[in-house]
Amino acid sequence: MKFLFGGPNNDLLIKLNFYKILLSNRKEYMKKTKIVLLIFISILFVRCSVQRQDQSKDKKSKEENAKLHPDLQRHEGVLVNKKVNGYNGIWYMNQPLDNEYKFKYSGGLATYTAKHNPIAIYRKEVNKTFFCYGGTDAENSTLHHMVSYYDHETGEIPKPTLVLDKNTIDAHDNPIISIDKDGYIYLFSTSHGTSRPSYVHRSRKPYDIKSFEVVEANKLDNGKKVPLDNFSYMQTWNVPDKGFVSFFTRYNYPADRTICFMTSPDGKNWSEWKRIAAIKKGHYQISAVGNNVVGSAFNFHPDTKEKNGLNWRTNLYYVESSDFGETWRAADGTSLSLPLTSIENAGLVYDYYDEDLNVYMKDITYDNENRPVILFITSKGFEAGPQNGPRTWRTARWNGTDWEINDITTSDNNYDMGSLYIDEKGSWRLIAPTEVGPQPYNPGGEIALWQSNDQGKSWEMVKQMTNDSPYNHTYARRPVNAHPDFYAIWADGHGRMSSESRLFISDRDGNVSMLPQTMKSKKVKLK
């Protein structure tokens, strides 16, 4: 009975039951542990497998990216913010040709394109002209977004600031500059197409180029804020008491090059995009701001079997708005419904399609009556060489009733680019590479100063500004509110092979100064 109900044997039974339970729990524990380990190993295997796949995809993506044309490769830009010991521009070429001229266009393209604006801005508050350009390293292996200024009080320039390494050699990604009412300097870093991101940077202090910070820009899309991280051929103007207006291109939206418009009160928060035109394969546009008016001039790309896409561009159009982009009209006041999608529309300035001529947009400004004046070149084809000449420089001016179109001169390449100036007395000036350079039929040449005193009806070359140059000069750009001492900025470069590229400025009278390629001191007085 003691064995069953008490005594030492009962203690033994309790111990045996305890160990039995413990052993059972341990087996259960081991079983659960094995399950957990199996799950962990399975997860680890899956993660490693996914990681290997991701690495393989990443490697494949990088390999595929490397196979792309450099203009199409995707790379992130890098904020740098450091001083550089001199002024050197990017050399760039596009579309090799099987002839002696080598490329469709090429050369020192630090101030390229005509559809990038502004490049320079004069601010009387500090008596300085601020400017940007596409720079590079010693090997011309990457595009640097550079900012600097010219001090009109001292005649000096500082070492330029390298704001962003764009990680491409495509000069279509060149920067543009804008300045708000408080003096903050904005740098808009454009992109060629949609393969690379675009950026907005702002100076940390007003009128100060030492350091820039990223602006997390956004735009409205169906009423929601989304990142503003891709734009091409950007043209951003600051309008007093209103903010910024931007004309730009969006690829495949739906045309290959759809031209658009947007506004912002502060450079960070942008409106919904408004399509201006999407005719056939799209457009190249140039823009300007007048007295209570903003306007865009553009061509279009046909889509016929014989002429299809970017190498064919023709016709001349103009549209404008006097209410910050809410409504649009033609020069004669005819109301327009945007986007324009038909070749024939009220914004048509002149039909060059029927004349079988290409149209290359160069510049646009407003005269003293606040009427648009457009500068452009016409030619017979896209390829470099004499067979597509003459390349005729023309102006189209709205006289209040009709468009007056007049010839200025001729040059030898479609991508010769200069700027039009109209002063307070009504005198018109053109600074452009109209004279034959050391590499004939390649973009640029020798820079000349032309003048008209009858609203473009007749022109006289006042001065050839450059002579006996080793390289072609091109893309002479007009600053906003140009000061007489800093009237134009451009770069040079060899037209048929990679070379150094130097930067130049000129005054109103056509006197030229080269910016120093190397600087030992913080500032240099220009000669």
PDB file of C-alpha atoms in Angstrom, residues 37-247:
ATOM      1  CA  LEU A  37      15.661  25.977 -38.526  1.00  0.00           C
ATOM      2  CA  LEU A  38      14.172  24.553 -41.706  1.00  0.00           C
ATOM      3  CA  ILE A  39      12.058  27.693 -42.168  1.00  0.00           C
ATOM      4  CA  PHE A  40      15.098  29.921 -41.489  1.00  0.00           C
ATOM      5  CA  ILE A  41      17.261  27.950 -43.920  1.00  0.00           C
ATOM      6  CA  SER A  42      14.506  28.106 -46.538  1.00  0.00           C
ATOM      7  CA  ILE A  43      14.158  31.892 -46.115  1.00  0.00           C
ATOM      8  CA  LEU A  44      17.922  32.312 -46.232  1.00  0.00           C
ATOM      9  CA  PHE A  45      18.091  30.211 -49.387  1.00  0.00           C
ATOM     10  CA  VAL A  46      15.304  32.213 -51.019  1.00  0.00           C
ATOM     11  CA  ARG A  47      16.925  35.528 -50.029  1.00  0.00           C
ATOM     12  CA  CYS A  48      20.306  34.416 -51.327  1.00  0.00           C
ATOM     13  CA  SER A  49      18.684  33.192 -54.508  1.00  0.00           C
ATOM     14  CA  VAL A  50      16.817  36.490 -54.950  1.00  0.00           C
ATOM     15  CA  GLN A  51      19.993  38.403 -54.160  1.00  0.00           C
ATOM     16  CA  ARG A  52      21.888  36.377 -56.759  1.00  0.00           C
ATOM     17  CA  GLN A  53      19.093  37.029 -59.236  1.00  0.00           C
ATOM     18  CA  ASP A  54      19.120  40.750 -58.361  1.00  0.00           C
ATOM     19  CA  GLN A  55      22.889  40.857 -58.730  1.00  0.00           C
ATOM     20  CA  SER A  56      22.588  39.006 -62.003  1.00  0.00           C
ATOM     21  CA  LYS A  57      19.857  41.386 -63.163  1.00  0.00           C
ATOM     22  CA  ASP A  58      21.898  44.369 -61.960  1.00  0.00           C
ATOM     23  CA  LYS A  59      24.964  43.070 -63.783  1.00  0.00           C
ATOM     24  CA  LYS A  60      22.892  42.411 -66.881  1.00  0.00           C
ATOM     25  CA  SER A  61      21.315  45.860 -66.580  1.00  0.00           C
ATOM     26  CA  LYS A  62      24.747  47.492 -66.285  1.00  0.00           C
ATOM     27  CA  GLU A  63      26.010  45.478 -69.244  1.00  0.00           C
ATOM     28  CA  GLU A  64      22.964  46.453 -71.294  1.00  0.00           C
ATOM     29  CA  ASN A  65      23.340  50.085 -70.162  1.00  0.00           C
ATOM     30  CA  ALA A  66      27.004  50.047 -71.225  1.00  0.00           C
ATOM     31  CA  LYS A  67      25.998  48.815 -74.686  1.00  0.00           C
ATOM     32  CA  LEU A  68      23.696  51.791 -75.188  1.00  0.00           C
ATOM     33  CA  HIS A  69      24.768  54.943 -76.978  1.00  0.00           C
ATOM     34  CA  PRO A  70      26.273  57.271 -74.324  1.00  0.00           C
ATOM     35  CA  ASP A  71      23.369  59.683 -74.859  1.00  0.00           C
ATOM     36  CA  LEU A  72      20.949  56.967 -73.686  1.00  0.00           C
ATOM     37  CA  GLN A  73      22.867  55.541 -70.732  1.00  0.00           C
ATOM     38  CA  ARG A  74      21.344  56.015 -67.296  1.00  0.00           C
ATOM     39  CA  HIS A  75      23.510  57.395 -64.505  1.00  0.00           C
ATOM     40  CA  GLU A  76      22.714  59.331 -61.345  1.00  0.00           C
ATOM     41  CA  GLY A  77      24.184  62.792 -60.935  1.00  0.00           C
ATOM     42  CA  VAL A  78      26.465  63.565 -57.979  1.00  0.00           C
ATOM     43  CA  LEU A  79      26.317  66.813 -55.997  1.00  0.00           C
ATOM     44  CA  VAL A  80      29.891  68.126 -55.722  1.00  0.00           C
ATOM     45  CA  ASN A  81      29.960  71.800 -54.631  1.00  0.00           C
ATOM     46  CA  LYS A  82      33.636  72.576 -55.076  1.00  0.00           C
ATOM     47  CA  LYS A  83      35.751  75.226 -56.768  1.00  0.00           C
ATOM     48  CA  VAL A  84      37.555  74.385 -60.008  1.00  0.00           C
ATOM     49  CA  ASN A  85      40.803  76.014 -61.107  1.00  0.00           C
ATOM     50  CA  GLY A  86      39.673  77.369 -64.452  1.00  0.00           C
ATOM     51  CA  TYR A  87      37.075  77.474 -67.212  1.00  0.00           C
ATOM     52  CA  ASN A  88      36.894  74.525 -69.610  1.00  0.00           C
ATOM     53  CA  GLY A  89      33.874  73.486 -71.644  1.00  0.00           C
ATOM     54  CA  ILE A  90      32.540  70.126 -72.762  1.00  0.00           C
ATOM     55  CA  TRP A  91      33.305  68.830 -76.270  1.00  0.00           C
ATOM     56  CA  TYR A  92      30.440  66.833 -77.775  1.00  0.00           C
ATOM     57  CA  MET A  93      29.400  65.261 -81.055  1.00  0.00           C
ATOM     58  CA  ASN A  94      26.160  63.812 -82.392  1.00  0.00           C
ATOM     59  CA  GLN A  95      25.456  61.390 -85.244  1.00  0.00           C
ATOM     60  CA  PRO A  96      28.631  60.386 -87.103  1.00  0.00           C
ATOM     61  CA  LEU A  97      28.594  60.922 -90.864  1.00  0.00           C
ATOM     62  CA  ASP A  98      30.464  59.073 -93.584  1.00  0.00           C
ATOM     63  CA  ASN A  99      32.085  62.191 -95.025  1.00  0.00           C
ATOM     64  CA  GLU A 100      34.884  64.656 -94.301  1.00  0.00           C
ATOM     65  CA  TYR A 101      32.736  66.654 -91.865  1.00  0.00           C
ATOM     66  CA  LYS A 102      32.566  63.630 -89.520  1.00  0.00           C
ATOM     67  CA  PHE A 103      29.384  64.509 -87.592  1.00  0.00           C
ATOM     68  CA  LYS A 104      25.931  66.013 -88.009  1.00  0.00           C
ATOM     69  CA  TYR A 105      27.087  68.504 -85.403  1.00  0.00           C
ATOM     70  CA  SER A 106      29.964  68.695 -82.962  1.00  0.00           C
ATOM     71  CA  GLY A 107      32.384  71.014 -81.205  1.00  0.00           C
ATOM     72  CA  GLY A 108      32.738  72.975 -78.001  1.00  0.00           C
ATOM     73  CA  LEU A 109      29.162  72.946 -76.763  1.00  0.00           C
ATOM     74  CA  ALA A 110      29.390  74.395 -73.248  1.00  0.00           C
ATOM     75  CA  THR A 111      26.531  76.822 -73.995  1.00  0.00           C
ATOM     76  CA  TYR A 112      24.419  74.400 -76.077  1.00  0.00           C
ATOM     77  CA  THR A 113      21.476  74.092 -76.899  1.00  0.00           C
ATOM     78  CA  ALA A 114      19.430  77.006 -78.249  1.00  0.00           C
ATOM     79  CA  LYS A 115      16.563  75.329 -76.405  1.00  0.00           C
ATOM     80  CA  HIS A 116      18.354  75.686 -73.036  1.00  0.00           C
ATOM     81  CA  ASN A 117      17.648  79.097 -71.497  1.00  0.00           C
ATOM     82  CA  PRO A 118      18.745  81.227 -69.712  1.00  0.00           C
ATOM     83  CA  ILE A 119      22.496  80.648 -69.676  1.00  0.00           C
ATOM     84  CA  ALA A 120      23.324  84.009 -68.059  1.00  0.00           C
ATOM     85  CA  ILE A 121      21.461  86.675 -66.043  1.00  0.00           C
ATOM     86  CA  TYR A 122      22.482  90.201 -65.035  1.00  0.00           C
ATOM     87  CA  ARG A 123      21.233  91.415 -61.635  1.00  0.00           C
ATOM     88  CA  LYS A 124      21.625  95.115 -60.959  1.00  0.00           C
ATOM     89  CA  GLU A 125      21.086  94.555 -57.220  1.00  0.00           C
ATOM     90  CA  VAL A 126      24.643  93.217 -56.977  1.00  0.00           C
ATOM     91  CA  ASN A 127      25.964  94.464 -60.346  1.00  0.00           C
ATOM     92  CA  LYS A 128      26.933  90.964 -61.436  1.00  0.00           C
ATOM     93  CA  THR A 129      26.184  88.697 -64.371  1.00  0.00           C
ATOM     94  CA  PHE A 130      25.681  85.124 -63.184  1.00  0.00           C
ATOM     95  CA  PHE A 131      26.157  82.340 -65.718  1.00  0.00           C
ATOM     96  CA  CYS A 132      26.289  78.572 -66.079  1.00  0.00           C
ATOM     97  CA  TYR A 133      27.820  76.226 -68.620  1.00  0.00           C
ATOM     98  CA  GLY A 134      28.636  72.608 -69.344  1.00  0.00           C
ATOM     99  CA  GLY A 135      32.167  71.913 -68.159  1.00  0.00           C
ATOM    100  CA  THR A 136      34.239  68.758 -68.024  1.00  0.00           C
ATOM    101  CA  ASP A 137      37.339  67.110 -66.578  1.00  0.00           C
ATOM    102  CA  ALA A 138      40.792  66.851 -68.168  1.00  0.00           C
ATOM    103  CA  GLU A 139      39.744  63.776 -70.187  1.00  0.00           C
ATOM    104  CA  ASN A 140      36.384  65.172 -71.355  1.00  0.00           C
ATOM    105  CA  SER A 141      34.883  62.059 -69.740  1.00  0.00           C
ATOM    106  CA  THR A 142      31.918  63.582 -67.910  1.00  0.00           C
ATOM    107  CA  LEU A 143      29.640  66.617 -67.899  1.00  0.00           C
ATOM    108  CA  HIS A 144      30.089  69.132 -65.082  1.00  0.00           C
ATOM    109  CA  HIS A 145      27.386  71.660 -64.278  1.00  0.00           C
ATOM    110  CA  MET A 146      29.299  74.856 -63.604  1.00  0.00           C
ATOM    111  CA  VAL A 147      28.246  78.231 -62.159  1.00  0.00           C
ATOM    112  CA  SER A 148      30.111  81.514 -61.918  1.00  0.00           C
ATOM    113  CA  TYR A 149      29.681  85.281 -62.236  1.00  0.00           C
ATOM    114  CA  TYR A 150      31.282  88.407 -63.671  1.00  0.00           C
ATOM    115  CA  ASP A 151      31.640  91.331 -61.250  1.00  0.00           C
ATOM    116  CA  HIS A 152      30.964  94.518 -63.215  1.00  0.00           C
ATOM    117  CA  GLU A 153      32.321  96.664 -60.386  1.00  0.00           C
ATOM    118  CA  THR A 154      35.788  95.110 -60.448  1.00  0.00           C
ATOM    119  CA  GLY A 155      35.898  93.418 -63.856  1.00  0.00           C
ATOM    120  CA  GLU A 156      36.810  90.149 -62.123  1.00  0.00           C
ATOM    121  CA  ILE A 157      35.602  86.572 -62.273  1.00  0.00           C
ATOM    122  CA  PRO A 158      36.107  83.988 -59.495  1.00  0.00           C
ATOM    123  CA  LYS A 159      36.979  80.342 -59.822  1.00  0.00           C
ATOM    124  CA  PRO A 160      33.817  78.594 -61.044  1.00  0.00           C
ATOM    125  CA  THR A 161      31.810  76.258 -58.820  1.00  0.00           C
ATOM    126  CA  LEU A 162      31.313  72.652 -59.912  1.00  0.00           C
ATOM    127  CA  VAL A 163      27.788  72.038 -58.625  1.00  0.00           C
ATOM    128  CA  LEU A 164      26.878  68.673 -60.161  1.00  0.00           C
ATOM    129  CA  ASP A 165      28.671  65.854 -61.944  1.00  0.00           C
ATOM    130  CA  LYS A 166      25.939  64.708 -64.348  1.00  0.00           C
ATOM    131  CA  ASN A 167      27.764  61.427 -65.113  1.00  0.00           C
ATOM    132  CA  THR A 168      27.256  61.627 -68.856  1.00  0.00           C
ATOM    133  CA  ILE A 169      29.095  63.139 -71.808  1.00  0.00           C
ATOM    134  CA  ASP A 170      25.855  64.245 -73.448  1.00  0.00           C
ATOM    135  CA  ALA A 171      25.756  68.043 -73.770  1.00  0.00           C
ATOM    136  CA  HIS A 172      21.965  67.844 -74.097  1.00  0.00           C
ATOM    137  CA  ASP A 173      22.134  67.555 -70.293  1.00  0.00           C
ATOM    138  CA  ASN A 174      23.670  71.029 -69.972  1.00  0.00           C
ATOM    139  CA  PRO A 175      22.340  73.220 -67.147  1.00  0.00           C
ATOM    140  CA  ILE A 176      20.312  76.420 -67.211  1.00  0.00           C
ATOM    141  CA  ILE A 177      20.202  79.175 -64.604  1.00  0.00           C
ATOM    142  CA  SER A 178      17.434  81.262 -63.054  1.00  0.00           C
ATOM    143  CA  ILE A 179      17.297  83.704 -60.133  1.00  0.00           C
ATOM    144  CA  ASP A 180      14.263  84.397 -57.936  1.00  0.00           C
ATOM    145  CA  LYS A 181      13.117  87.736 -56.517  1.00  0.00           C
ATOM    146  CA  ASP A 182      15.165  87.201 -53.350  1.00  0.00           C
ATOM    147  CA  GLY A 183      18.400  86.535 -55.218  1.00  0.00           C
ATOM    148  CA  TYR A 184      18.565  82.767 -54.792  1.00  0.00           C
ATOM    149  CA  ILE A 185      20.249  81.149 -57.774  1.00  0.00           C
ATOM    150  CA  TYR A 186      18.553  78.097 -59.279  1.00  0.00           C
ATOM    151  CA  LEU A 187      20.306  75.537 -61.440  1.00  0.00           C
ATOM    152  CA  PHE A 188      18.083  73.269 -63.523  1.00  0.00           C
ATOM    153  CA  SER A 189      19.942  70.145 -64.658  1.00  0.00           C
ATOM    154  CA  THR A 190      18.219  68.874 -67.771  1.00  0.00           C
ATOM    155  CA  SER A 191      18.189  65.387 -69.294  1.00  0.00           C
ATOM    156  CA  HIS A 192      18.238  64.127 -72.867  1.00  0.00           C
ATOM    157  CA  GLY A 193      15.100  62.006 -72.963  1.00  0.00           C
ATOM    158  CA  THR A 194      13.815  59.930 -70.055  1.00  0.00           C
ATOM    159  CA  SER A 195      16.757  57.604 -69.386  1.00  0.00           C
ATOM    160  CA  ARG A 196      18.481  59.927 -66.875  1.00  0.00           C
ATOM    161  CA  PRO A 197      17.074  61.937 -63.970  1.00  0.00           C
ATOM    162  CA  SER A 198      16.874  65.727 -63.924  1.00  0.00           C
ATOM    163  CA  TYR A 199      17.624  67.910 -60.904  1.00  0.00           C
ATOM    164  CA  VAL A 200      16.897  71.303 -59.383  1.00  0.00           C
ATOM    165  CA  HIS A 201      19.480  72.943 -57.104  1.00  0.00           C
ATOM    166  CA  ARG A 202      19.377  76.265 -55.251  1.00  0.00           C
ATOM    167  CA  SER A 203      22.150  78.400 -53.803  1.00  0.00           C
ATOM    168  CA  ARG A 204      22.254  78.290 -50.013  1.00  0.00           C
ATOM    169  CA  LYS A 205      22.570  82.065 -49.890  1.00  0.00           C
ATOM    170  CA  PRO A 206      21.285  84.841 -52.183  1.00  0.00           C
ATOM    171  CA  TYR A 207      23.656  85.821 -54.993  1.00  0.00           C
ATOM    172  CA  ASP A 208      26.228  83.325 -53.686  1.00  0.00           C
ATOM    173  CA  ILE A 209      27.737  80.562 -55.840  1.00  0.00           C
ATOM    174  CA  LYS A 210      29.782  78.814 -53.133  1.00  0.00           C
ATOM    175  CA  SER A 211      27.309  76.064 -52.309  1.00  0.00           C
ATOM    176  CA  PHE A 212      24.061  74.671 -53.701  1.00  0.00           C
ATOM    177  CA  GLU A 213      21.470  72.360 -52.157  1.00  0.00           C
ATOM    178  CA  VAL A 214      19.006  69.923 -53.700  1.00  0.00           C
ATOM    179  CA  VAL A 215      15.470  71.187 -54.188  1.00  0.00           C
ATOM    180  CA  GLU A 216      12.992  68.328 -53.789  1.00  0.00           C
ATOM    181  CA  ALA A 217      10.858  69.680 -56.614  1.00  0.00           C
ATOM    182  CA  ASN A 218       7.387  68.319 -57.280  1.00  0.00           C
ATOM    183  CA  LYS A 219       4.620  68.826 -59.810  1.00  0.00           C
ATOM    184  CA  LEU A 220       0.899  68.230 -59.780  1.00  0.00           C
ATOM    185  CA  ASP A 221      -0.318  65.138 -61.605  1.00  0.00           C
ATOM    186  CA  ASN A 222      -4.096  64.664 -61.512  1.00  0.00           C
ATOM    187  CA  GLY A 223      -4.173  66.848 -58.428  1.00  0.00           C
ATOM    188  CA  LYS A 224      -1.489  64.891 -56.548  1.00  0.00           C
ATOM    189  CA  LYS A 225       2.089  65.939 -55.883  1.00  0.00           C
ATOM    190  CA  VAL A 226       4.673  63.743 -57.619  1.00  0.00           C
ATOM    191  CA  PRO A 227       8.443  64.215 -58.015  1.00  0.00           C
ATOM    192  CA  LEU A 228       9.621  66.568 -60.752  1.00  0.00           C
ATOM    193  CA  ASP A 229      12.614  64.483 -61.785  1.00  0.00           C
ATOM    194  CA  ASN A 230      12.737  64.507 -65.578  1.00  0.00           C
ATOM    195  CA  PHE A 231      12.624  67.373 -68.069  1.00  0.00           C
ATOM    196  CA  SER A 232      14.403  68.163 -71.339  1.00  0.00           C
ATOM    197  CA  TYR A 233      15.324  71.389 -73.159  1.00  0.00           C
ATOM    198  CA  MET A 234      14.355  73.436 -70.103  1.00  0.00           C
ATOM    199  CA  GLN A 235      13.734  77.190 -70.361  1.00  0.00           C
ATOM    200  CA  THR A 236      12.872  78.744 -66.995  1.00  0.00           C
ATOM    201  CA  TRP A 237      12.117  82.433 -66.604  1.00  0.00           C
ATOM    202  CA  ASN A 238      11.472  84.373 -63.406  1.00  0.00           C
ATOM    203  CA  VAL A 239       8.506  86.717 -63.772  1.00  0.00           C
ATOM    204  CA  PRO A 240       8.355  89.515 -61.152  1.00  0.00           C
ATOM    205  CA  ASP A 241       5.545  89.107 -58.598  1.00  0.00           C
ATOM    206  CA  LYS A 242       4.472  85.780 -60.137  1.00  0.00           C
ATOM    207  CA  GLY A 243       7.303  83.279 -59.881  1.00  0.00           C
ATOM    208  CA  PHE A 244       8.732  80.933 -62.482  1.00  0.00           C
ATOM    209  CA  VAL A 245       7.462  79.925 -65.911  1.00  0.00           C
ATOM    210  CA  SER A 246       9.087  76.978 -67.668  1.00  0.00           C
ATOM    211  CA  PHE A 247       8.923  75.802 -71.250  1.00  0.00           C
TER     212      PHE A 247
END
